mmCIF file of C-alpha atoms and ligand atoms in Angstrom:
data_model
loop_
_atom_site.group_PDB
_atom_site.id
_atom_site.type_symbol
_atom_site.label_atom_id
_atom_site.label_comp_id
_atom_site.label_asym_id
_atom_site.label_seq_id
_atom_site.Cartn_x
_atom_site.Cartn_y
_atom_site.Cartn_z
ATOM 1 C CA UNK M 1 3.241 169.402 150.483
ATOM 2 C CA UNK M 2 5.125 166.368 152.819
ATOM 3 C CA UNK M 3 7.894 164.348 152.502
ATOM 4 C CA UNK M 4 6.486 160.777 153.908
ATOM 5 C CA UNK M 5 8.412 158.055 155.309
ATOM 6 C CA UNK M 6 7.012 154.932 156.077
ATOM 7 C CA UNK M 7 7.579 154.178 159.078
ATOM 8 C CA UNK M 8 7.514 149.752 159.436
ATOM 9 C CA UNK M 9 6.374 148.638 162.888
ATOM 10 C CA UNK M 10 7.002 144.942 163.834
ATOM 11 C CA UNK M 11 4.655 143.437 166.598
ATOM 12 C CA UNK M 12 4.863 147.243 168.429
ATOM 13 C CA UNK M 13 8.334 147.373 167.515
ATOM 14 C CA UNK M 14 10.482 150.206 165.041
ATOM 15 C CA UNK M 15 12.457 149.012 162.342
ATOM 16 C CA UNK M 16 15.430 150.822 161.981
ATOM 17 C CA UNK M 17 14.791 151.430 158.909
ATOM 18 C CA UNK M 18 12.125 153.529 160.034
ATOM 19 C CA UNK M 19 14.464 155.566 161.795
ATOM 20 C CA UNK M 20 17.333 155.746 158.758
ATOM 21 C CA UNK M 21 14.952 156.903 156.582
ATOM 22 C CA UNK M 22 13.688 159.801 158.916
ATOM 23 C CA UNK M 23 16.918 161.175 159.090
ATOM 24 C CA UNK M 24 17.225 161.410 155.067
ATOM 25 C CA UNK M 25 13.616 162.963 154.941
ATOM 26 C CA UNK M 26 15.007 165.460 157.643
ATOM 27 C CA UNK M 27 17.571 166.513 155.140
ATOM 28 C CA UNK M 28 15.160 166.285 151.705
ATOM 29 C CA UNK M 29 11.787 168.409 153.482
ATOM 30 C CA UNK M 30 14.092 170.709 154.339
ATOM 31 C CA UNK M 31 15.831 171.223 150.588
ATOM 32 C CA UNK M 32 12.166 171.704 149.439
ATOM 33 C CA UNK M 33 10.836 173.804 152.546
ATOM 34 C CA UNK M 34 8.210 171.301 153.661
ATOM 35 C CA UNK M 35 7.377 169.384 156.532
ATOM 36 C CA UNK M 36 8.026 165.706 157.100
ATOM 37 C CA UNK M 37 5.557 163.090 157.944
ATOM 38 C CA UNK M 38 5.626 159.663 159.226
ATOM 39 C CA UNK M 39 2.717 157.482 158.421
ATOM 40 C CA UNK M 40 2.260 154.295 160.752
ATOM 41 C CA UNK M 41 0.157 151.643 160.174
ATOM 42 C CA UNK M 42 -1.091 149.260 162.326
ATOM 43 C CA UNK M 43 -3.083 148.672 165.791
ATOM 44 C CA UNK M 44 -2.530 149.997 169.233
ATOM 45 C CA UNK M 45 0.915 151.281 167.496
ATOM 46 C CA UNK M 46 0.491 155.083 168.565
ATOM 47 C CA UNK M 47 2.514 154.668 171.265
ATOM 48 C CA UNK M 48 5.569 154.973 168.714
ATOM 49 C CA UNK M 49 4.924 158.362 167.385
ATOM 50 C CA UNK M 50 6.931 160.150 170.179
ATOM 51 C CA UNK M 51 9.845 157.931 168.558
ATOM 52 C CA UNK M 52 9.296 159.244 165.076
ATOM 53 C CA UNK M 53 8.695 162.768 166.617
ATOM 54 C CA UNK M 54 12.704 162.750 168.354
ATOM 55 C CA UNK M 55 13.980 161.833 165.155
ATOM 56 C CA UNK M 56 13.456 164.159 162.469
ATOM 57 C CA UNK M 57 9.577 164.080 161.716
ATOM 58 C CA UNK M 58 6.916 167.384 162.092
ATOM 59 C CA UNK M 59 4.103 164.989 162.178
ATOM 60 C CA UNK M 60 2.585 161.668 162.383
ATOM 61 C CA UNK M 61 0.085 160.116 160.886
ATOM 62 C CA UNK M 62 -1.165 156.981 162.949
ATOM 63 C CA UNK M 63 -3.279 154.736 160.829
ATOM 64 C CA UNK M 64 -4.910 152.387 162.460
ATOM 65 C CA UNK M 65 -7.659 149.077 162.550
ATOM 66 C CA UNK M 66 -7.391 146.016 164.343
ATOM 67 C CA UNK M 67 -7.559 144.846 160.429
ATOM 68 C CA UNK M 68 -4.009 146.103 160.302
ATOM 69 C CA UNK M 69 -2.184 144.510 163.285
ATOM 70 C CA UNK M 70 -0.354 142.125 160.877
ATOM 71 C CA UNK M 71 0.834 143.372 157.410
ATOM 72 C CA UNK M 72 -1.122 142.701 154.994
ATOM 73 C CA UNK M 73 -0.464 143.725 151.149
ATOM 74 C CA UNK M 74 -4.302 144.469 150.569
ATOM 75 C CA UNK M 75 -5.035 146.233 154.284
ATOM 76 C CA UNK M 76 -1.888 148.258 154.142
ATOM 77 C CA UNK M 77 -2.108 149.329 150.484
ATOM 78 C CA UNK M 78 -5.453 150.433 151.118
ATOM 79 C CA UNK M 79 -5.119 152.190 154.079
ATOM 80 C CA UNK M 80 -2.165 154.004 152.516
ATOM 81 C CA UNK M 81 -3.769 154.728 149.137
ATOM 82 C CA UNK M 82 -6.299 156.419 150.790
ATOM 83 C CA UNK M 83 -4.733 158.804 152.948
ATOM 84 C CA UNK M 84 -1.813 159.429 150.017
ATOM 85 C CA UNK M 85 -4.601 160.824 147.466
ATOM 86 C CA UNK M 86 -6.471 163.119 149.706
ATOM 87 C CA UNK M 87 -2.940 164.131 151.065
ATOM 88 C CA UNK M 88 -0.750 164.419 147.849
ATOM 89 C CA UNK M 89 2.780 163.711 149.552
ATOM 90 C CA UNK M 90 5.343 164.639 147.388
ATOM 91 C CA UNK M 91 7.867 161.962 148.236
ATOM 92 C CA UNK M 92 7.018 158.428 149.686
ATOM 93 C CA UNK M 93 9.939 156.640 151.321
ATOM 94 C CA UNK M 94 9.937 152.907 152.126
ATOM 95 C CA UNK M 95 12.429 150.725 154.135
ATOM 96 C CA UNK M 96 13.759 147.657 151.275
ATOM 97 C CA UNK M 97 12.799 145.282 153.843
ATOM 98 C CA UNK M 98 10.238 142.175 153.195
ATOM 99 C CA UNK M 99 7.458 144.155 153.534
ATOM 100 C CA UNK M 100 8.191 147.255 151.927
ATOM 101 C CA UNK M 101 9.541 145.556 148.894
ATOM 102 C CA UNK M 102 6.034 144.084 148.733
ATOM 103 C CA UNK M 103 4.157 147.535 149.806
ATOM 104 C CA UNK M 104 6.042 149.665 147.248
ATOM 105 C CA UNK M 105 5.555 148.592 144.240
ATOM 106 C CA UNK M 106 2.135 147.649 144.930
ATOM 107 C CA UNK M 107 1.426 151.010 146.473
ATOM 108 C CA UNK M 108 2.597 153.169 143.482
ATOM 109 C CA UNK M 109 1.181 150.681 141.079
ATOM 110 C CA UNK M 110 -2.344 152.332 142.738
ATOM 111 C CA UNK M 111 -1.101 156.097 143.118
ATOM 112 C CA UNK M 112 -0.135 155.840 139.316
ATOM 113 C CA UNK M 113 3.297 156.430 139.811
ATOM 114 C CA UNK M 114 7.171 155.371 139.809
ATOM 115 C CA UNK M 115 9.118 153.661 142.325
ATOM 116 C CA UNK M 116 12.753 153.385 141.992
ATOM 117 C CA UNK M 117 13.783 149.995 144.186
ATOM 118 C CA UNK M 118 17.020 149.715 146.555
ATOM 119 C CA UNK M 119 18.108 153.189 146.253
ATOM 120 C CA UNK M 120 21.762 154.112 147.330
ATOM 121 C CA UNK M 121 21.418 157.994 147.465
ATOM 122 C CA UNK M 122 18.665 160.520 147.276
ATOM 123 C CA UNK M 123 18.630 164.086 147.086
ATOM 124 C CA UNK M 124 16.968 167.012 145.765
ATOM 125 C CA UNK M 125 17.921 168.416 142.250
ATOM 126 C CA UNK M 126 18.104 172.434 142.857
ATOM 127 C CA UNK M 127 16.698 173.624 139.621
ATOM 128 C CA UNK M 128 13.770 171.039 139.006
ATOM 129 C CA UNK M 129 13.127 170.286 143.314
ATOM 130 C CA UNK M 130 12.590 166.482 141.583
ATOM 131 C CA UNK M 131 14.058 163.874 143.880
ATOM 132 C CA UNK M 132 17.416 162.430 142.551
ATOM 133 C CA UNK M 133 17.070 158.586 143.197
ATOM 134 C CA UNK M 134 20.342 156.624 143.064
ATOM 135 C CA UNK M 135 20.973 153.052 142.747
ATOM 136 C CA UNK M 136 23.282 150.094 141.388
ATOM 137 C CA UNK M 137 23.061 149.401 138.057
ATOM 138 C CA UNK M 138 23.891 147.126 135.403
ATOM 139 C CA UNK M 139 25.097 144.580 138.142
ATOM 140 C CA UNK M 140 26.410 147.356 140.150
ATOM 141 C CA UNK M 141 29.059 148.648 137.684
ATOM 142 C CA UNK M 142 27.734 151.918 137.342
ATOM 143 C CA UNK M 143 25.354 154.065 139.443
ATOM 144 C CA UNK M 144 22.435 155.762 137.807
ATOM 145 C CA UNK M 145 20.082 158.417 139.055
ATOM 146 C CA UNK M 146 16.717 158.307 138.082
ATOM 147 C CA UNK M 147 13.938 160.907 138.346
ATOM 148 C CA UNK M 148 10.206 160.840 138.221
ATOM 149 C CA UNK M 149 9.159 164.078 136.847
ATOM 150 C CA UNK M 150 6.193 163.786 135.641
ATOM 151 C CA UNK M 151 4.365 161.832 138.338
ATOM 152 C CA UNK M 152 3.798 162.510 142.078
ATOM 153 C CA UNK M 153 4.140 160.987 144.314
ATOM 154 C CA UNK M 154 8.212 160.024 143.776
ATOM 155 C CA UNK M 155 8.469 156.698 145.543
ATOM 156 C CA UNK M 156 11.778 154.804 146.522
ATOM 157 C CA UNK M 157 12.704 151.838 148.336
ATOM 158 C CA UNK M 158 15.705 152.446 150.728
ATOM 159 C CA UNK M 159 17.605 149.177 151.989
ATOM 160 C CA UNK M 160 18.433 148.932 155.902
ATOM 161 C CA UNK M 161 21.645 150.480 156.925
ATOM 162 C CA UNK M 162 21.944 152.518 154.027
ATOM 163 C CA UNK M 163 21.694 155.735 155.712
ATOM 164 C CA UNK M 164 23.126 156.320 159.271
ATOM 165 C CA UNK M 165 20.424 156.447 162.035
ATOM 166 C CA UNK M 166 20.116 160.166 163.157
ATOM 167 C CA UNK M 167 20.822 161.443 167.039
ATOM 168 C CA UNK M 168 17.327 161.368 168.711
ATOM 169 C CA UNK M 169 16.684 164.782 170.007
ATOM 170 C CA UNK M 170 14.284 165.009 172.959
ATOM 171 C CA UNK M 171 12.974 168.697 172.927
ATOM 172 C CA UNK M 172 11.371 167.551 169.670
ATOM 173 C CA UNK M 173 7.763 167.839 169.374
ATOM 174 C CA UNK M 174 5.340 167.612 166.574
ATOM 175 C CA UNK M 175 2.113 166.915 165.792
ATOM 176 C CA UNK M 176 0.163 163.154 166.362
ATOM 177 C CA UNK M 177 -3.158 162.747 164.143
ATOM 178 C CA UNK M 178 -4.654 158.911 164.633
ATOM 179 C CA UNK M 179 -7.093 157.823 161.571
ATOM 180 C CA UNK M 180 -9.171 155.222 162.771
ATOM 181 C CA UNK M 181 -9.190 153.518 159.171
ATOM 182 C CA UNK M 182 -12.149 151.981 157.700
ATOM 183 C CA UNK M 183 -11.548 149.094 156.563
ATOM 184 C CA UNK M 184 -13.735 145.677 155.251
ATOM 185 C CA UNK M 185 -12.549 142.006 156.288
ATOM 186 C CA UNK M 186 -13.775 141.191 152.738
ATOM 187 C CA UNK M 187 -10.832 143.836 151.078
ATOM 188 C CA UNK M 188 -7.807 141.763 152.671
ATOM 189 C CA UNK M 189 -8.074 138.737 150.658
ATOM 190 C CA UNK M 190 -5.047 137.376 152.292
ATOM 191 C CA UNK M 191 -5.932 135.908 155.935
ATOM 192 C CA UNK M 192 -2.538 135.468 158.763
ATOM 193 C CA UNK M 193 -3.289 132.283 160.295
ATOM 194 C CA UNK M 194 -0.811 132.574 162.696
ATOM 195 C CA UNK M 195 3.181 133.945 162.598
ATOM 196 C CA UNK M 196 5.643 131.212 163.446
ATOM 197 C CA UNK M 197 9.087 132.364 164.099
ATOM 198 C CA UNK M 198 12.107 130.605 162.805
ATOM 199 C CA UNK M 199 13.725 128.974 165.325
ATOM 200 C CA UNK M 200 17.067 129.060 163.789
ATOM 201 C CA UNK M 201 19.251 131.403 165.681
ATOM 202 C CA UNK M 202 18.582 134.205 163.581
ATOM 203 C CA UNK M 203 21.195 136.842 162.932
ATOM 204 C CA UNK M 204 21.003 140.508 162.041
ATOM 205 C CA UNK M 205 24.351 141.572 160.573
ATOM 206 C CA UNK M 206 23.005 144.858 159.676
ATOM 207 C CA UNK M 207 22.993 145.954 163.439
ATOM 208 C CA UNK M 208 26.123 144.877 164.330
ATOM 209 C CA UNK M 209 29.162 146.979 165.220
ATOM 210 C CA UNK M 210 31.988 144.688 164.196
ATOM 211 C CA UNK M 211 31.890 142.241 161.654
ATOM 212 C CA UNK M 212 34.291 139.554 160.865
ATOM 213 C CA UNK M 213 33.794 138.220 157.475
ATOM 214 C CA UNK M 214 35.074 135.474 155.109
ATOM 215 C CA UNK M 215 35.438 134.967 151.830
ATOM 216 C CA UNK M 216 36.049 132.746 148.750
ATOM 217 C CA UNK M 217 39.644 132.972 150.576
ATOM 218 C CA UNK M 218 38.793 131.000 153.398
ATOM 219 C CA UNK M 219 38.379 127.492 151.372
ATOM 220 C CA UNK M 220 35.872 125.556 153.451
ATOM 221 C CA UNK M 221 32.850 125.594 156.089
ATOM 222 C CA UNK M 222 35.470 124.994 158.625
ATOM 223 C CA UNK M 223 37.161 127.833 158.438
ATOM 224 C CA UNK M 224 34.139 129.635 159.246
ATOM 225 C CA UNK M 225 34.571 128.494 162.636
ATOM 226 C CA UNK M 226 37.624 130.519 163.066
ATOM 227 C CA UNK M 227 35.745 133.786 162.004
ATOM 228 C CA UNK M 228 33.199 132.876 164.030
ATOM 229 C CA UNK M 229 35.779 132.585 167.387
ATOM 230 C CA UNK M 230 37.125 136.298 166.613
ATOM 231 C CA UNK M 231 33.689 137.605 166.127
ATOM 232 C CA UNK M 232 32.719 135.854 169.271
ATOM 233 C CA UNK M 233 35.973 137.419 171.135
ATOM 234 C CA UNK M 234 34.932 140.827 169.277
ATOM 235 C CA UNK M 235 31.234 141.072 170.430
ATOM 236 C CA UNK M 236 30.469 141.011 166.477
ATOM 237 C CA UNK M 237 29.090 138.598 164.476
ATOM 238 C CA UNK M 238 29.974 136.651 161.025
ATOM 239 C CA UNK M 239 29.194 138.219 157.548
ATOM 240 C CA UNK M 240 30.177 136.937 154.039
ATOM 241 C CA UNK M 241 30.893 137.336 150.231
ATOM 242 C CA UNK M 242 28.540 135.647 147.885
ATOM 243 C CA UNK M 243 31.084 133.613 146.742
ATOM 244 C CA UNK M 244 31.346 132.049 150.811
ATOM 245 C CA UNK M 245 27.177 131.519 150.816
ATOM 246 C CA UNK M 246 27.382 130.148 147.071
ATOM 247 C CA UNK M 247 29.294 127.459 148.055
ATOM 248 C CA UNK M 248 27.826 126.659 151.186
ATOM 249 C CA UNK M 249 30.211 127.549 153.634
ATOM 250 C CA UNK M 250 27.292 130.154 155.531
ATOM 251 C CA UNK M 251 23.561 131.263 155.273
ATOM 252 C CA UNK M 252 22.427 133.857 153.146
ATOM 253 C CA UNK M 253 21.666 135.833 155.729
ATOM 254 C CA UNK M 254 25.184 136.728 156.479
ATOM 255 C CA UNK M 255 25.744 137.702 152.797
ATOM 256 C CA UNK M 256 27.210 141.241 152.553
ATOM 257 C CA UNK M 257 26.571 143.346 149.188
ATOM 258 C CA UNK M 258 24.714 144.382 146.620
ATOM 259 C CA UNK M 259 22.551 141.494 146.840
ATOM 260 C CA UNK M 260 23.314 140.724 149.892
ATOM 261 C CA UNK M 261 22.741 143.007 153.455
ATOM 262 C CA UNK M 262 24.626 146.756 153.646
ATOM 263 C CA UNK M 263 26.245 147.284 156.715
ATOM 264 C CA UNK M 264 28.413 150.270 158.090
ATOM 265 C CA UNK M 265 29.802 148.927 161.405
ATOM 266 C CA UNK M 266 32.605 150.334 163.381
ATOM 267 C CA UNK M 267 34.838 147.722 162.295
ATOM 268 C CA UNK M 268 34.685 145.324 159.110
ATOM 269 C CA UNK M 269 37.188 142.907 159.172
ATOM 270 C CA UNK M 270 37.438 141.055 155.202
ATOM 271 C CA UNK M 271 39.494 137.822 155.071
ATOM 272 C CA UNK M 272 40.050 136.329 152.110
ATOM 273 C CA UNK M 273 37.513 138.558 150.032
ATOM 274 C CA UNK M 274 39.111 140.077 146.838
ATOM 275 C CA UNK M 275 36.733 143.255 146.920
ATOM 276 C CA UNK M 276 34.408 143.335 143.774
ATOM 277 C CA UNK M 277 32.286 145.875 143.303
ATOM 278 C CA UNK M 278 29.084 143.810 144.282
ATOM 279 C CA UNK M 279 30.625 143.338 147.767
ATOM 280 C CA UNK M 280 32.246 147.177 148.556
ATOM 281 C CA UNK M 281 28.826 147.844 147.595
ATOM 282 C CA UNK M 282 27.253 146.920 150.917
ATOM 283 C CA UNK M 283 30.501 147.204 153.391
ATOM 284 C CA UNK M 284 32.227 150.617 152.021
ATOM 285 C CA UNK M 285 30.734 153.015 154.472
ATOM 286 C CA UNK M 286 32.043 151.226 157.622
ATOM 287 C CA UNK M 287 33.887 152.711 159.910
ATOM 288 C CA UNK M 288 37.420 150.781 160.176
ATOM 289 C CA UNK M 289 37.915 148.272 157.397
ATOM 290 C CA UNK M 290 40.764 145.878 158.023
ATOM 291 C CA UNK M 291 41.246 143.376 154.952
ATOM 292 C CA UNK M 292 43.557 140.257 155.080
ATOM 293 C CA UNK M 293 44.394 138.623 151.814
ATOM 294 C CA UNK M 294 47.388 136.791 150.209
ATOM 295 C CA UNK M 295 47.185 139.321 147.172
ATOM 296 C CA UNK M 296 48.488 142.859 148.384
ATOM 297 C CA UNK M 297 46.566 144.007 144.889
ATOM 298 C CA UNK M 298 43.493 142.481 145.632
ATOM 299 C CA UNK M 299 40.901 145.803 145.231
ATOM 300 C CA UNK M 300 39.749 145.522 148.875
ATOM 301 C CA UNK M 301 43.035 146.784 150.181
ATOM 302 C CA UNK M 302 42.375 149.983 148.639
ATOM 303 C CA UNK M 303 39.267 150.728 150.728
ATOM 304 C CA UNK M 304 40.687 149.247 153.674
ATOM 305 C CA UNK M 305 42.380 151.499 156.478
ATOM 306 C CA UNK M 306 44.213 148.931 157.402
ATOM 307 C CA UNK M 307 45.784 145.936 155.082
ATOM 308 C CA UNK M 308 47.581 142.655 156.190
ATOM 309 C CA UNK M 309 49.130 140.763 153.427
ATOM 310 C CA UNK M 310 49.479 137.100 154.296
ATOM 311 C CA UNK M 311 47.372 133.602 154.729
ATOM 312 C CA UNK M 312 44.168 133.983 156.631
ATOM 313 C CA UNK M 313 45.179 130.822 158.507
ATOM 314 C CA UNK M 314 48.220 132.189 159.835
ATOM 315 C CA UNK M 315 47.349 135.448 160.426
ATOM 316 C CA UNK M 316 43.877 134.778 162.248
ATOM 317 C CA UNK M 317 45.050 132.453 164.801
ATOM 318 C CA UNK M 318 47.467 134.683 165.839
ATOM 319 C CA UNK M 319 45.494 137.438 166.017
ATOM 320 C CA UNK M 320 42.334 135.512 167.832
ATOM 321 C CA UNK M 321 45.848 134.316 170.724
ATOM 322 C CA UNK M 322 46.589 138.012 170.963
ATOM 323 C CA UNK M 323 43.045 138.940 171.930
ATOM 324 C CA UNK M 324 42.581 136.095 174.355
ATOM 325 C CA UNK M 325 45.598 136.671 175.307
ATOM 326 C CA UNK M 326 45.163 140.499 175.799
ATOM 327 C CA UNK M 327 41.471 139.723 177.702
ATOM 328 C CA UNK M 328 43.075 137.703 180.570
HETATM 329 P P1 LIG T 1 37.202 136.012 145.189
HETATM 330 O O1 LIG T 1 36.938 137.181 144.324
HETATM 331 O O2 LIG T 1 37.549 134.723 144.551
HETATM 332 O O3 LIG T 1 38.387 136.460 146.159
HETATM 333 C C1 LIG T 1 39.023 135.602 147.066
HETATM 334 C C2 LIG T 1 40.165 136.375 147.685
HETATM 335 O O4 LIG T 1 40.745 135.601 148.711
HETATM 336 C C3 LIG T 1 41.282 136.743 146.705
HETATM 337 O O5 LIG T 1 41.521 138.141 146.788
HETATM 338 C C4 LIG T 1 42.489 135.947 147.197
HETATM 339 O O6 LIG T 1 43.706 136.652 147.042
HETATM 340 C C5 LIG T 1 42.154 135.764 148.655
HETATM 341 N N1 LIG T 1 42.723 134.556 149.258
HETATM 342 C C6 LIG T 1 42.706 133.279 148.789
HETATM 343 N N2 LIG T 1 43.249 132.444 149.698
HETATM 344 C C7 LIG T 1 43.629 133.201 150.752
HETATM 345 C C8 LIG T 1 44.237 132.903 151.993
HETATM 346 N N3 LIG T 1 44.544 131.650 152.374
HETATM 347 N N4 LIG T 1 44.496 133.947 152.849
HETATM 348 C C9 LIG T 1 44.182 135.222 152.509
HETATM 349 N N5 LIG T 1 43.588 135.546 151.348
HETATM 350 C C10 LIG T 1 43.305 134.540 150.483
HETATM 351 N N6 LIG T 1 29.393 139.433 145.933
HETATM 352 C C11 LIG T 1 29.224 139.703 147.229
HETATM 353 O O7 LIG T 1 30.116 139.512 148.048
HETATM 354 N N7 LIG T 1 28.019 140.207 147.675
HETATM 355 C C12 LIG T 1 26.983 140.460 146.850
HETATM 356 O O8 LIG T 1 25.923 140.873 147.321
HETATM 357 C C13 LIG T 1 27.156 140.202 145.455
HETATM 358 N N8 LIG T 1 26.172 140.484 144.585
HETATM 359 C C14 LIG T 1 26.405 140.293 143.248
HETATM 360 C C15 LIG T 1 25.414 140.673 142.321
HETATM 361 C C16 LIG T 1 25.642 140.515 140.970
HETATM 362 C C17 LIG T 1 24.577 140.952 140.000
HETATM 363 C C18 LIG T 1 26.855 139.953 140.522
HETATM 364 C C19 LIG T 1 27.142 139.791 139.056
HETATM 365 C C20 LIG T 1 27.832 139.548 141.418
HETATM 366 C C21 LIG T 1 27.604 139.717 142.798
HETATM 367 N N9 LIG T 1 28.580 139.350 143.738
HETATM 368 C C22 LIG T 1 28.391 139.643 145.041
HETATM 369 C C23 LIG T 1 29.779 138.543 143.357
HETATM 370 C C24 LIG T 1 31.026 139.363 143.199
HETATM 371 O O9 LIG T 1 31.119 139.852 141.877
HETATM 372 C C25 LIG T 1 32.268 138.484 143.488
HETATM 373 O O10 LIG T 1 32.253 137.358 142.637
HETATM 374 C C26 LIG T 1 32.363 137.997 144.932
HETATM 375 O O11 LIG T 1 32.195 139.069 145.815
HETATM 376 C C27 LIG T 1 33.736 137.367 145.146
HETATM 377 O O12 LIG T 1 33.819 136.856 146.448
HETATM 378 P P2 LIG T 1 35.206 136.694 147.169
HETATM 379 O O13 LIG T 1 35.877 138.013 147.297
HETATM 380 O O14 LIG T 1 34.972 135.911 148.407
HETATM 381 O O15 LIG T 1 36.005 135.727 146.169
#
């Protein structure tokens, strides 16, 4: 019996993800007294086991194929399935990103089993040792916990930044198995031409440790640029509400919430964002929350540690002098 984690490599590279979720299947193999594995798929990618080893996992196994250097859904389904029915994991955890949103359904579909998407919370239910899966429902106004008793393995998706990363630990050591997977050009039946990167500048609130972020409150695109100057002064970068990126004021990519990135930086500065539900979703567990608003009611200032009441356009430009003024 294993707890697995997934553990998404990027052209050689960890996702944190990876990492998050190690540190949750620390806690859950350890409920159910078994050992925690990290399965990684790809080519020439056993070089990141030690990683995996220092935070939290007994083993690792390293599946790999030159087949498998780019994700695939086919390649890495199959090279999963296989290794998941001989092995009989109890739990399968998946990062929510691109790629596992694709890989998890389509890998329990195969293994006969349930998946519970963008979960929350997870634990271990004493009596029954069935995983307790927690996520947003009903447009995030309640939280339900689902179980998958009757089916093994229990899968969930687990969005980035959800869970904090855990302290690597050095002394660690563990056990490295590579599979050389077998594997048949004519299985993959999609083909990766070639990978062009974006080249707009491409920004990854969920790493950052202070974001400065607008809302609904901040009236226009313009303002933006404002947020953007205290971010800049901050070393952070510019998140969102939905109601900012519906009307065009920002990306998506900046959205913060339930449908939208979770974050948990060391400082979360909300201007102009009332606080629904949707949005605490993906912003409550940060560190220091600051909110500004005009409404001294609004819900967000009862989250926040600390709350200014007054016009984001007077309050901001002071504040941005004070830094500048406080960094010469
Ligand atoms: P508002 O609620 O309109 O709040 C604006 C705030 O600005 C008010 O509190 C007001 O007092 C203040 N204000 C106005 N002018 C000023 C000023 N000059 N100075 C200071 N304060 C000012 N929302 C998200 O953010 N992220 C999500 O991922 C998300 N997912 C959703 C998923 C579903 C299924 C649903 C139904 C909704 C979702 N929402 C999400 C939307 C969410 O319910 C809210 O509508 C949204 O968060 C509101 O954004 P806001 O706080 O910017 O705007």
């Amino acid at each position: 019996m294993s707890v697995w984690v997934i553990a998404e490599q990027r052209d050689g590279y960890l996702q944190k993800v990876a990492l998050e979720l190690l540190g949750k299947g620390r806690e859950l193999s350890e409920k159910l007294g078994v050992k925690l594995t990290a399965v990684l798929v790809g080519y020439e990618v056993e070089k990141l086991a030690n990683t995996l080893i220092k935070h939290g996992a007994d083993e690792v196994i390293v599946l790999e194929n030159i087949l498998l250097k780019n994700y695939t859904t086919d390649g890495y389904t199959n090279a999963i399935e296989k290794i998941a029915i001989e092995r009989k994991p109890e739990i399968i955890l998946i990062g929510a990103t691109n790629i596992g949103r694709d890989l998890g359904p389509r890998l329990a579909a195969r293994l006969k089993t349930g998946l519970t998407a963008d979960c929350t919370g997870l634990d271990i239910d004493e009596n029954t040792k069935n995983l307790l899966m927690t996520r947003p429902a009903f447009g995030g106004n309640l939280m339900a916990t689902i179980e998958c008793p009757n089916h093994r393995p229990q899968m969930a998706t687990v969005r980035p930044g959800v869970f904090p990363l855990p302290c690597p630990d050095d002394r660690r050591e563990g056990r490295i198995e590579k599979i050389d997977v077998k594997i048949k050009e004519e299985e993959i039946r999609t083909v990766v031409e070639k990978i062009v990167k974006s080249l707009d500048e491409k920004i990854d609130i969920t790493e950052a440790k202070v974001i400065v972020s607008g809302g609904r409150g901040i009236g226009n695109k313009e303002g933006f640029e404002m947020l953007k100057e205290l971010a800049h002064l901050l070393g952070g970068v510019v998140g969102a509400s939905r109601a900012a990126v519906d009307a065009g004021w920002i990306g998506k990519d900046h959205q913060v919430g339930q449908t939208g990135k979770t974050v948990r930086p060391k400082l979360y500065i909300a201007c102009g964002i009332s606080g629904a539900i949707q949005h605490l979703a993906g912003m409550q567990e940060s560190e220091y929350i600051i909110a500004i608003n005009k409404d001294e009611n609004a819900p967000i200032m009862s989250i926040a540690d600390l709350g200014i009441v007054g016009d984001v356009y007077k309050v901001l430009p002071e504040l941005i002098n004070e830094i500048k003024a406080y960094k010469d």
